[in-house]
PDB file of C-alpha atoms in Angstrom:
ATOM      1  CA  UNK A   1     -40.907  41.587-166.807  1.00 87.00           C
ATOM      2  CA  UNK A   2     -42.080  39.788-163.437  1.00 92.00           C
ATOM      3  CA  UNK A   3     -44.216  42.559-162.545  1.00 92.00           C
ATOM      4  CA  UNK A   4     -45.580  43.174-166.220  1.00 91.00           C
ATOM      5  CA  UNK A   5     -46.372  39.237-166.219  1.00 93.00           C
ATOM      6  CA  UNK A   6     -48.240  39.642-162.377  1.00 95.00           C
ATOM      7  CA  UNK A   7     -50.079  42.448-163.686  1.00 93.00           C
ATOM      8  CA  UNK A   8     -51.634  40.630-166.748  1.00 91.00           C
ATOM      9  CA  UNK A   9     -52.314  37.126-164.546  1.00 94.00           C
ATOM     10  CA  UNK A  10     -54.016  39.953-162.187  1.00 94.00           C
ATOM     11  CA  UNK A  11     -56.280  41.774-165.741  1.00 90.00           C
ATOM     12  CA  UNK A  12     -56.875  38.182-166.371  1.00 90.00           C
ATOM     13  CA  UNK A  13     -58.722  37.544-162.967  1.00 93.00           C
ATOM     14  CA  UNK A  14     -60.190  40.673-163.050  1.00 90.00           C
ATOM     15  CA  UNK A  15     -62.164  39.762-166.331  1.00 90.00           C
ATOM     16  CA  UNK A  16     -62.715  36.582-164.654  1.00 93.00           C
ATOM     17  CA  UNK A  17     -64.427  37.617-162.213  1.00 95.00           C
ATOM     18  CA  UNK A  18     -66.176  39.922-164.600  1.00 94.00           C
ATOM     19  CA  UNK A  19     -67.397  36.806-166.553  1.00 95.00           C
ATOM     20  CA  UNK A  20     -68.680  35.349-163.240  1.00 96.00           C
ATOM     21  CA  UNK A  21     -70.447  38.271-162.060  1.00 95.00           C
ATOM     22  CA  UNK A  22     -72.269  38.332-165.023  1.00 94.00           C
ATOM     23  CA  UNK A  23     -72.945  34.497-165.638  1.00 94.00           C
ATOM     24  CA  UNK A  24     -70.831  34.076-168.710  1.00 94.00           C
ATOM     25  CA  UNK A  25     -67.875  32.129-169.773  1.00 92.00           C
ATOM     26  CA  UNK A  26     -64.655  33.889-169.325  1.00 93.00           C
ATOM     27  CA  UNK A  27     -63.952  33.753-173.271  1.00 94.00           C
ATOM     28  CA  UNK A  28     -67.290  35.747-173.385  1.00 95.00           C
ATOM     29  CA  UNK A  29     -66.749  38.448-170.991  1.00 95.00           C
ATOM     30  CA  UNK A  30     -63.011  38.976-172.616  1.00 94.00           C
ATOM     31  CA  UNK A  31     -64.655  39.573-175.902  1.00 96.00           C
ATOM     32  CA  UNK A  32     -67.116  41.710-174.407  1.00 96.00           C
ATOM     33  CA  UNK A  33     -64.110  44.116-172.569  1.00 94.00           C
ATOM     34  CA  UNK A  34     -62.540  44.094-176.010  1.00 95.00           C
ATOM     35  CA  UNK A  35     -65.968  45.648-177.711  1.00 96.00           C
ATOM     36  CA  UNK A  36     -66.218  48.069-174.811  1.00 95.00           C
ATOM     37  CA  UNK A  37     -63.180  48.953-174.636  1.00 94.00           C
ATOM     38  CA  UNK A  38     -62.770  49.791-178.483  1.00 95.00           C
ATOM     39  CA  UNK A  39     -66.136  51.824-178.074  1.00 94.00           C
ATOM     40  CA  UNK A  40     -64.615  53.667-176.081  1.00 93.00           C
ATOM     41  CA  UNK A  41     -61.349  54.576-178.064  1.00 93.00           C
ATOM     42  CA  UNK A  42     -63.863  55.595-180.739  1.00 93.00           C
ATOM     43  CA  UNK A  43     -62.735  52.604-183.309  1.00 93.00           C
ATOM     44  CA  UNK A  44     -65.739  49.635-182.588  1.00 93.00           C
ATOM     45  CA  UNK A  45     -64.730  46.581-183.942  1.00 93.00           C
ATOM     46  CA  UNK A  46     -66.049  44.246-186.602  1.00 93.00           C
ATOM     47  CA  UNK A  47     -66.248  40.599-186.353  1.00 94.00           C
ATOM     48  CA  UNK A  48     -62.920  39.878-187.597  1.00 93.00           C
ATOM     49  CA  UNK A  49     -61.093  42.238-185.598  1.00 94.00           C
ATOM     50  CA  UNK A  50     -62.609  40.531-182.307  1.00 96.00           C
ATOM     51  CA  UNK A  51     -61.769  37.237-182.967  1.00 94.00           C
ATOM     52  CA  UNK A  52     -57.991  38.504-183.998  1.00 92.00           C
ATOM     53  CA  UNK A  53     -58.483  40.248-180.105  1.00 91.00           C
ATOM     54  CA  UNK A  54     -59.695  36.918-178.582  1.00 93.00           C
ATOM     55  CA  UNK A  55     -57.313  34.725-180.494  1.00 90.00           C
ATOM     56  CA  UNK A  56     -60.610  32.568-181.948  1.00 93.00           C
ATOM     57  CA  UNK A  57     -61.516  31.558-185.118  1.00 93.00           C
ATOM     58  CA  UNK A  58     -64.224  33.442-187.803  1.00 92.00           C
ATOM     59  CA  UNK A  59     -66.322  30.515-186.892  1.00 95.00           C
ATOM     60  CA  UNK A  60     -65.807  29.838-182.745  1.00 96.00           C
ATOM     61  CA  UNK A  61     -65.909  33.962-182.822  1.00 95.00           C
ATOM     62  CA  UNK A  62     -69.568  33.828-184.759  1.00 94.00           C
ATOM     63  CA  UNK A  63     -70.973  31.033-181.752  1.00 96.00           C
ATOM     64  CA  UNK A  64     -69.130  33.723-179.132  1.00 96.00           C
ATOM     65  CA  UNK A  65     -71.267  36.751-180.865  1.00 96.00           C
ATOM     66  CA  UNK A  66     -74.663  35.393-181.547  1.00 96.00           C
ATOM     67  CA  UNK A  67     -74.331  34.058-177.459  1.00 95.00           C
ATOM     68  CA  UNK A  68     -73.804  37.479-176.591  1.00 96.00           C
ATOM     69  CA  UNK A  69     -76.404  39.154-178.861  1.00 95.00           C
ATOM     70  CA  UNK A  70     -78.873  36.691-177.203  1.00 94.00           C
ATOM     71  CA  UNK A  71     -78.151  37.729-174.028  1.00 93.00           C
ATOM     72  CA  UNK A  72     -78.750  40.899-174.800  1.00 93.00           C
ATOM     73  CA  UNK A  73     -75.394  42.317-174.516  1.00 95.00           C
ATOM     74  CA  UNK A  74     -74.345  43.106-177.761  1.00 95.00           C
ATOM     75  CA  UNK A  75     -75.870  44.388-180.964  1.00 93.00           C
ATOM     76  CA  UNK A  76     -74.950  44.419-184.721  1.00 92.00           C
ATOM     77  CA  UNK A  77     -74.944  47.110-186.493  1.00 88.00           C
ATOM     78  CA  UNK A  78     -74.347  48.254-190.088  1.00 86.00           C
ATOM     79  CA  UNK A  79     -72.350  51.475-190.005  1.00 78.00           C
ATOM     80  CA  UNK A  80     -70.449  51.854-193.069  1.00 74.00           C
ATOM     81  CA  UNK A  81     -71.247  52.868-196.738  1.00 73.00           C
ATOM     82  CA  UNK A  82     -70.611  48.999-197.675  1.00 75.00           C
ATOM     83  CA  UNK A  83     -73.727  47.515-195.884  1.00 71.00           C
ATOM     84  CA  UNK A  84     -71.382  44.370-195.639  1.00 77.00           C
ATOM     85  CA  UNK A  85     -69.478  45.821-192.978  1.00 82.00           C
ATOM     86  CA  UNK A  86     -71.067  44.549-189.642  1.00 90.00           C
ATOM     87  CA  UNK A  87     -70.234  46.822-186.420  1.00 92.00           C
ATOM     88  CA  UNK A  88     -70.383  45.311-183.050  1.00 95.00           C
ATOM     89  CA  UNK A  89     -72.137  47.859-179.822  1.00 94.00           C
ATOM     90  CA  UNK A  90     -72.407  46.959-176.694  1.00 95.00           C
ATOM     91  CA  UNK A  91     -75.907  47.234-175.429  1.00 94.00           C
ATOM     92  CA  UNK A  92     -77.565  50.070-174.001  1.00 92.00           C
ATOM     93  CA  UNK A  93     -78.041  47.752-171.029  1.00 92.00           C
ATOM     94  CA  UNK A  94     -74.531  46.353-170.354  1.00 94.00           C
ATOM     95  CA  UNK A  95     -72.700  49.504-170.161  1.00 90.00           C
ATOM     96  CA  UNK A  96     -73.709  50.591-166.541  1.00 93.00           C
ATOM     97  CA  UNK A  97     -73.136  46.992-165.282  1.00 93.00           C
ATOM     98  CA  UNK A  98     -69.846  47.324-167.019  1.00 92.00           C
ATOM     99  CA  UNK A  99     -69.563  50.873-165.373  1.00 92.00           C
ATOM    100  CA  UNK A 100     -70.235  49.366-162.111  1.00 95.00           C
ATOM    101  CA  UNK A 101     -68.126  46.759-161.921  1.00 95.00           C
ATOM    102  CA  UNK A 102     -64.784  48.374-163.888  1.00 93.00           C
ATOM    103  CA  UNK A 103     -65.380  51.858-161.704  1.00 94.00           C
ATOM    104  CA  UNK A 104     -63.594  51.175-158.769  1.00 94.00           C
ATOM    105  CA  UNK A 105     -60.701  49.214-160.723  1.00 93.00           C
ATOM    106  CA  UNK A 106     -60.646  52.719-163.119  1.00 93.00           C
ATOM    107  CA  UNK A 107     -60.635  55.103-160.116  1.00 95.00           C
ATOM    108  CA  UNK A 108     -57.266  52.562-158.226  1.00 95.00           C
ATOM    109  CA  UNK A 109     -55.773  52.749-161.544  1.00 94.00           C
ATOM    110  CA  UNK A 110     -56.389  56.689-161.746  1.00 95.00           C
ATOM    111  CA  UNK A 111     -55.323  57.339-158.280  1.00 96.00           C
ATOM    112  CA  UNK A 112     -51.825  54.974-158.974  1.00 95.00           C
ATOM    113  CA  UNK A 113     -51.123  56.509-162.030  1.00 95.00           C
ATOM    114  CA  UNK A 114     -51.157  59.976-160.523  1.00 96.00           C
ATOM    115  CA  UNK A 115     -47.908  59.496-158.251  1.00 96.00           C
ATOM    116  CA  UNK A 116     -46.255  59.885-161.652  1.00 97.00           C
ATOM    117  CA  UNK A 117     -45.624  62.801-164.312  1.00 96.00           C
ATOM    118  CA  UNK A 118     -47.000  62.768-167.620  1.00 95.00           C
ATOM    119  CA  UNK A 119     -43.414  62.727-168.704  1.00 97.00           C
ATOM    120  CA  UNK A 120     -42.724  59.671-166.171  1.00 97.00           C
ATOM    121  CA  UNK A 121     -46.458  57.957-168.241  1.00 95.00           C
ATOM    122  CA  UNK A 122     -45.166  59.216-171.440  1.00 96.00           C
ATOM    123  CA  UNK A 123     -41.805  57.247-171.224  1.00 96.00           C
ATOM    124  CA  UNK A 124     -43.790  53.858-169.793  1.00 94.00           C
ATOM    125  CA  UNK A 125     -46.148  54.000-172.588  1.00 95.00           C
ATOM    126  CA  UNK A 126     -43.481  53.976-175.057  1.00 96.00           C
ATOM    127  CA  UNK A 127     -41.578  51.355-173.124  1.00 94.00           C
ATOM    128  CA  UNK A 128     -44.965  49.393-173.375  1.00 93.00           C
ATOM    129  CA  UNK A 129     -45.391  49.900-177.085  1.00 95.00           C
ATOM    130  CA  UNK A 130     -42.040  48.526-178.090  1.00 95.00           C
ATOM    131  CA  UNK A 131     -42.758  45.550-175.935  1.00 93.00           C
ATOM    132  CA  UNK A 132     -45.473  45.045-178.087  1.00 91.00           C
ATOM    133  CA  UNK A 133     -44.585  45.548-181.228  1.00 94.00           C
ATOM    134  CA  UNK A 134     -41.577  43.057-180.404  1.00 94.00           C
ATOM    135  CA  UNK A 135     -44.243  41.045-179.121  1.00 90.00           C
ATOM    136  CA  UNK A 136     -46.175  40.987-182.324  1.00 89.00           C
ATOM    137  CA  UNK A 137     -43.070  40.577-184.461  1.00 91.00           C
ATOM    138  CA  UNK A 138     -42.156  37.600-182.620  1.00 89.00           C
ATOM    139  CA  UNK A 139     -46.102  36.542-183.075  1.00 85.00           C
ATOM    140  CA  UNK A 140     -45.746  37.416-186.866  1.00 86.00           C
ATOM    141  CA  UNK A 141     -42.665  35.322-187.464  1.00 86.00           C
ATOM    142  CA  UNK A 142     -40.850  33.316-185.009  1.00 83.00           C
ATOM    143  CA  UNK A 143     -44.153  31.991-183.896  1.00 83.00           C
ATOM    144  CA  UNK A 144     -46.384  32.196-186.584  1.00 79.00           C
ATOM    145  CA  UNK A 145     -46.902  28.530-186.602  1.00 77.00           C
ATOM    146  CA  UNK A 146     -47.736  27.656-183.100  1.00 78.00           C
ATOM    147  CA  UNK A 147     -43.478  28.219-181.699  1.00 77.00           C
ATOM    148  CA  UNK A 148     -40.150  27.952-183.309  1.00 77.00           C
ATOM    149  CA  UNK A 149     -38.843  24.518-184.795  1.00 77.00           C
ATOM    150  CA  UNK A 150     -38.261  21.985-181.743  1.00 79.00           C
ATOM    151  CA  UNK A 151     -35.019  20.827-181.183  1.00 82.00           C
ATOM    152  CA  UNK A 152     -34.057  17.990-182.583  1.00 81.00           C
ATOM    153  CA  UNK A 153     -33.246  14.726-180.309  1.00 75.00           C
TER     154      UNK A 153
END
């Protein structure tokens, strides 16, 4: 759990960083990994599902989005059948910045990853998913209200 816990405080400086390199605010640049990265799994996110991502409300997510449109970063689109559905792109512009500042952090991971089998990544990916989904049950219920029920004095 140590290592798992170093490795996140580590993504977190990364995107940091990222957020400095590009002259935003960190919260900016995290929500701007989260719409490339779901670009790139082929399932874009709406509105909604980035401010569930960056842990911000409809409203603080909507300020976040309209910065990031003006800088030219971002773009809304209408995708779907219902014309209400809005669809967030990254920018024709941002994506080989992005390239050029994730590439040598994708080609470490890449060469890392490769001292192991598939069936060695297969049983760490699994490990990882039912850390998360007990993370997310834990979210869900125990914590659904900001923590459990302090102790009485």
């Amino acid at each position: 759990m140590d290592g798992l816990r170093a490795f996140g405080a580590n993504y977190t400086e990364f995107t940091r960083r990222f957020a400095t390199w590009l002259g935003l605010h960190s919260t900016d640049a995290a929500a701007l990994v989260e719409i490339l990265y779901a670009e790139d799994q082929g399932t874009p996110l709406s509105p909604a599902r980035l401010s569930e991502r960056v842990s911000l409300s409809s409203g603080a997510t909507a300020i976040l989005l309209k910065r990031l449109e003006q800088a030219g970063h971002i773009v809304r689109t209408r995708e779907s059948t219902d014309r209400r559905v809005v669809t967030l792109r990254s920018s024709p512009g941002i994506r080989p910045r992005a390239i050029a500042f994730f590439g040598p952090y994708s080609e470490r991971m890449t060469e890392a990853m490769a001292a192991y089998s598939p069936q060695e990544i297969q049983h760490f990916e699994k490990f990882l998913g039912t850390l998360r989904t007990t993370m997310d049950a834990l979210l869900a219920h125990e914590y659904e209200g900001g923590g459990p029920t302090p102790p009485t004095r």
